[in-house]
Amino acid sequence: MSLLIEKLQPRLVKQFQGIIQNQHLAQGYLFAGAPGTGKKELAQWLALRLFCQNLQAGKPCGQCPECQRIISGNHPDVIQIAPEKQTIKVEAIRYLKNELYKTGMEGAKRVFIIQEAEKMSVNASNSLLKFLEEPASDALIILTTTAKSQILPTIRSRMQIIDFHGIKATAAFERFTALGMTPANAQLLSLLTRDYQQAQTWLVTDSFNQLLKGVLHWFHKVLQADSEAFVLVQTQVVANAKNTADQQLAFEMIINFYDFLLVLRYDKSRTIENSDLNKLVTAAMNLSDQQLMTQLSLVLDIQKQLRVNVSFENVLEALTLKILAV
Ligand SMILES: [Zn+2]
């Protein structure tokens, strides 16, 4: 059995395999990176690697009783803390500290995972800091964060920082399908986010689906160089982009769809699982690589104007005319 993280972040998994083999594991790590890059999963993988009783070529099996207890969150020596309502309270850190000073029940290392560590309250941060200054020797502490700069510098300086780089849409697609999403949904949504939770939320959000449908409709006409696209700005896109977040999201969609079309031209082996994407690919057949790239650069230029408080509708209409002229 190959765990998902081994596909998602193969380089980091390999790196930690080496670190553990050479017994160079540090006491504390800060895993930093965008949502969906596998920070929590790698922290859990490390716990599995340390406790698994059936290692296979240096990798945890994911199936033995020890692995199962960690995966289900019931291992007494693997303590996981996640924020409650946007903050990690001092009580959670107190519980953690109590646990930290106990010795390992089964003689092995103990693993502490604090997710979204930037959400620790000041009190919680200070408690953790006190512990880090005189750590228990058998503890491995892993903090995960999407906002490294918001972690106290005094905590950061006591941790080894591991930066998680963005993952590719194809890796996110594999992950989404492995987690049960249909290939059609997974392919479309993996272009827009690498975060499975985000993708799941979007799938069941009406306003998101309407915006996506509207943008796809508009974009399809744009690719066909059909002047009806100009009219669709209002009825399909503006009407479904109710606030600035939606408007930014609409631009992200357009940019990622162009990116998808361009990548496909260099990677013809890829199968298209989604009928909307297939329509876009067909519509783009008459456009050269150069035309697609010129259109994309127009979108990227105009996206910047959105931030300077101009009308979304005017910006998108002007953009549509420019693209149609390419
Ligand atoms: Zn195992």
JSON list of N, CA and C in Angstrom, two decimals, residues 78-109:
[
{"chain": "A", "resi": 78, "resn": "VAL", "atom": "N", "xyz": [0.66, 9.71, 19.85]},
{"chain": "A", "resi": 78, "resn": "VAL", "atom": "CA", "xyz": [0.61, 10.68, 18.75]},
{"chain": "A", "resi": 78, "resn": "VAL", "atom": "C", "xyz": [-0.50, 11.67, 19.06]},
{"chain": "A", "resi": 79, "resn": "ILE", "atom": "N", "xyz": [-0.11, 12.86, 19.49]},
{"chain": "A", "resi": 79, "resn": "ILE", "atom": "CA", "xyz": [-1.09, 13.85, 19.94]},
{"chain": "A", "resi": 79, "resn": "ILE", "atom": "C", "xyz": [-1.27, 14.90, 18.85]},
{"chain": "A", "resi": 80, "resn": "GLN", "atom": "N", "xyz": [-2.51, 15.09, 18.43]},
{"chain": "A", "resi": 80, "resn": "GLN", "atom": "CA", "xyz": [-2.76, 16.07, 17.37]},
{"chain": "A", "resi": 80, "resn": "GLN", "atom": "C", "xyz": [-3.67, 17.18, 17.87]},
{"chain": "A", "resi": 81, "resn": "ILE", "atom": "N", "xyz": [-3.25, 18.42, 17.59]},
{"chain": "A", "resi": 81, "resn": "ILE", "atom": "CA", "xyz": [-4.03, 19.58, 18.02]},
{"chain": "A", "resi": 81, "resn": "ILE", "atom": "C", "xyz": [-4.37, 20.41, 16.79]},
{"chain": "A", "resi": 82, "resn": "ALA", "atom": "N", "xyz": [-5.65, 20.77, 16.64]},
{"chain": "A", "resi": 82, "resn": "ALA", "atom": "CA", "xyz": [-6.05, 21.63, 15.53]},
{"chain": "A", "resi": 82, "resn": "ALA", "atom": "C", "xyz": [-6.86, 22.78, 16.11]},
{"chain": "A", "resi": 83, "resn": "PRO", "atom": "N", "xyz": [-6.90, 23.93, 15.43]},
{"chain": "A", "resi": 83, "resn": "PRO", "atom": "CA", "xyz": [-7.61, 25.08, 16.00]},
{"chain": "A", "resi": 83, "resn": "PRO", "atom": "C", "xyz": [-9.11, 24.82, 16.11]},
{"chain": "A", "resi": 84, "resn": "GLU", "atom": "N", "xyz": [-9.68, 25.44, 17.14]},
{"chain": "A", "resi": 84, "resn": "GLU", "atom": "CA", "xyz": [-11.11, 25.38, 17.34]},
{"chain": "A", "resi": 84, "resn": "GLU", "atom": "C", "xyz": [-11.61, 26.78, 17.05]},
{"chain": "A", "resi": 85, "resn": "LYS", "atom": "N", "xyz": [-12.55, 26.93, 16.17]},
{"chain": "A", "resi": 85, "resn": "LYS", "atom": "CA", "xyz": [-13.09, 28.26, 15.85]},
{"chain": "A", "resi": 85, "resn": "LYS", "atom": "C", "xyz": [-11.98, 29.29, 15.64]},
{"chain": "A", "resi": 86, "resn": "GLN", "atom": "N", "xyz": [-11.10, 29.03, 14.73]},
{"chain": "A", "resi": 86, "resn": "GLN", "atom": "CA", "xyz": [-10.08, 30.00, 14.31]},
{"chain": "A", "resi": 86, "resn": "GLN", "atom": "C", "xyz": [-8.95, 30.27, 15.31]},
{"chain": "A", "resi": 87, "resn": "THR", "atom": "N", "xyz": [-8.98, 29.64, 16.49]},
{"chain": "A", "resi": 87, "resn": "THR", "atom": "CA", "xyz": [-7.84, 29.88, 17.37]},
{"chain": "A", "resi": 87, "resn": "THR", "atom": "C", "xyz": [-7.47, 28.62, 18.16]},
{"chain": "A", "resi": 88, "resn": "ILE", "atom": "N", "xyz": [-6.17, 28.49, 18.44]},
{"chain": "A", "resi": 88, "resn": "ILE", "atom": "CA", "xyz": [-5.71, 27.41, 19.30]},
{"chain": "A", "resi": 88, "resn": "ILE", "atom": "C", "xyz": [-5.59, 27.99, 20.69]},
{"chain": "A", "resi": 89, "resn": "LYS", "atom": "N", "xyz": [-6.46, 27.54, 21.57]},
{"chain": "A", "resi": 89, "resn": "LYS", "atom": "CA", "xyz": [-6.53, 28.15, 22.90]},
{"chain": "A", "resi": 89, "resn": "LYS", "atom": "C", "xyz": [-5.44, 27.61, 23.81]},
{"chain": "A", "resi": 90, "resn": "VAL", "atom": "N", "xyz": [-5.20, 28.39, 24.87]},
{"chain": "A", "resi": 90, "resn": "VAL", "atom": "CA", "xyz": [-4.15, 28.01, 25.82]},
{"chain": "A", "resi": 90, "resn": "VAL", "atom": "C", "xyz": [-4.48, 26.67, 26.47]},
{"chain": "A", "resi": 91, "resn": "GLU", "atom": "N", "xyz": [-5.79, 26.35, 26.63]},
{"chain": "A", "resi": 91, "resn": "GLU", "atom": "CA", "xyz": [-6.16, 25.05, 27.24]},
{"chain": "A", "resi": 91, "resn": "GLU", "atom": "C", "xyz": [-5.62, 23.90, 26.40]},
{"chain": "A", "resi": 92, "resn": "ALA", "atom": "N", "xyz": [-5.69, 24.07, 25.09]},
{"chain": "A", "resi": 92, "resn": "ALA", "atom": "CA", "xyz": [-5.20, 23.01, 24.20]},
{"chain": "A", "resi": 92, "resn": "ALA", "atom": "C", "xyz": [-3.70, 22.83, 24.38]},
{"chain": "A", "resi": 93, "resn": "ILE", "atom": "N", "xyz": [-3.01, 23.95, 24.53]},
{"chain": "A", "resi": 93, "resn": "ILE", "atom": "CA", "xyz": [-1.56, 23.87, 24.70]},
{"chain": "A", "resi": 93, "resn": "ILE", "atom": "C", "xyz": [-1.23, 23.32, 26.10]},
{"chain": "A", "resi": 94, "resn": "ARG", "atom": "N", "xyz": [-2.06, 23.65, 27.09]},
{"chain": "A", "resi": 94, "resn": "ARG", "atom": "CA", "xyz": [-1.84, 23.09, 28.44]},
{"chain": "A", "resi": 94, "resn": "ARG", "atom": "C", "xyz": [-1.97, 21.57, 28.41]},
{"chain": "A", "resi": 95, "resn": "TYR", "atom": "N", "xyz": [-3.01, 21.11, 27.72]},
{"chain": "A", "resi": 95, "resn": "TYR", "atom": "CA", "xyz": [-3.20, 19.66, 27.55]},
{"chain": "A", "resi": 95, "resn": "TYR", "atom": "C", "xyz": [-1.97, 19.06, 26.88]},
{"chain": "A", "resi": 96, "resn": "LEU", "atom": "N", "xyz": [-1.51, 19.77, 25.85]},
{"chain": "A", "resi": 96, "resn": "LEU", "atom": "CA", "xyz": [-0.33, 19.32, 25.11]},
{"chain": "A", "resi": 96, "resn": "LEU", "atom": "C", "xyz": [0.88, 19.24, 26.05]},
{"chain": "A", "resi": 97, "resn": "LYS", "atom": "N", "xyz": [1.04, 20.27, 26.88]},
{"chain": "A", "resi": 97, "resn": "LYS", "atom": "CA", "xyz": [2.20, 20.30, 27.78]},
{"chain": "A", "resi": 97, "resn": "LYS", "atom": "C", "xyz": [2.15, 19.16, 28.78]},
{"chain": "A", "resi": 98, "resn": "ASN", "atom": "N", "xyz": [0.94, 18.92, 29.33]},
{"chain": "A", "resi": 98, "resn": "ASN", "atom": "CA", "xyz": [0.77, 17.78, 30.23]},
{"chain": "A", "resi": 98, "resn": "ASN", "atom": "C", "xyz": [1.24, 16.51, 29.56]},
{"chain": "A", "resi": 99, "resn": "GLU", "atom": "N", "xyz": [0.79, 16.35, 28.32]},
{"chain": "A", "resi": 99, "resn": "GLU", "atom": "CA", "xyz": [1.14, 15.16, 27.56]},
{"chain": "A", "resi": 99, "resn": "GLU", "atom": "C", "xyz": [2.64, 15.11, 27.28]},
{"chain": "A", "resi": 100, "resn": "LEU", "atom": "N", "xyz": [3.20, 16.29, 26.98]},
{"chain": "A", "resi": 100, "resn": "LEU", "atom": "CA", "xyz": [4.61, 16.37, 26.63]},
{"chain": "A", "resi": 100, "resn": "LEU", "atom": "C", "xyz": [5.51, 15.87, 27.76]},
{"chain": "A", "resi": 101, "resn": "TYR", "atom": "N", "xyz": [5.11, 16.20, 29.00]},
{"chain": "A", "resi": 101, "resn": "TYR", "atom": "CA", "xyz": [5.97, 15.83, 30.12]},
{"chain": "A", "resi": 101, "resn": "TYR", "atom": "C", "xyz": [5.77, 14.40, 30.61]},
{"chain": "A", "resi": 102, "resn": "LYS", "atom": "N", "xyz": [4.72, 13.74, 30.09]},
{"chain": "A", "resi": 102, "resn": "LYS", "atom": "CA", "xyz": [4.59, 12.31, 30.37]},
{"chain": "A", "resi": 102, "resn": "LYS", "atom": "C", "xyz": [5.65, 11.60, 29.54]},
{"chain": "A", "resi": 103, "resn": "THR", "atom": "N", "xyz": [6.07, 10.43, 29.99]},
{"chain": "A", "resi": 103, "resn": "THR", "atom": "CA", "xyz": [7.01, 9.71, 29.12]},
{"chain": "A", "resi": 103, "resn": "THR", "atom": "C", "xyz": [6.23, 8.75, 28.23]},
{"chain": "A", "resi": 104, "resn": "GLY", "atom": "N", "xyz": [6.83, 8.39, 27.17]},
{"chain": "A", "resi": 104, "resn": "GLY", "atom": "CA", "xyz": [6.16, 7.54, 26.18]},
{"chain": "A", "resi": 104, "resn": "GLY", "atom": "C", "xyz": [5.68, 6.25, 26.82]},
{"chain": "A", "resi": 105, "resn": "MET", "atom": "N", "xyz": [4.38, 5.94, 26.58]},
{"chain": "A", "resi": 105, "resn": "MET", "atom": "CA", "xyz": [3.81, 4.78, 27.24]},
{"chain": "A", "resi": 105, "resn": "MET", "atom": "C", "xyz": [4.42, 3.48, 26.72]},
{"chain": "A", "resi": 106, "resn": "GLU", "atom": "N", "xyz": [4.82, 3.53, 25.48]},
{"chain": "A", "resi": 106, "resn": "GLU", "atom": "CA", "xyz": [5.32, 2.28, 24.91]},
{"chain": "A", "resi": 106, "resn": "GLU", "atom": "C", "xyz": [6.79, 2.38, 24.57]},
{"chain": "A", "resi": 107, "resn": "GLY", "atom": "N", "xyz": [7.45, 3.30, 25.26]},
{"chain": "A", "resi": 107, "resn": "GLY", "atom": "CA", "xyz": [8.90, 3.39, 25.16]},
{"chain": "A", "resi": 107, "resn": "GLY", "atom": "C", "xyz": [9.43, 4.03, 23.89]},
{"chain": "A", "resi": 108, "resn": "ALA", "atom": "N", "xyz": [8.56, 4.27, 22.94]},
{"chain": "A", "resi": 108, "resn": "ALA", "atom": "CA", "xyz": [9.03, 4.87, 21.68]},
{"chain": "A", "resi": 108, "resn": "ALA", "atom": "C", "xyz": [8.93, 6.38, 21.77]},
{"chain": "A", "resi": 109, "resn": "LYS", "atom": "N", "xyz": [9.34, 7.02, 20.71]},
{"chain": "A", "resi": 109, "resn": "LYS", "atom": "CA", "xyz": [9.22, 8.46, 20.62]},
{"chain": "A", "resi": 109, "resn": "LYS", "atom": "C", "xyz": [7.76, 8.88, 20.69]}
]
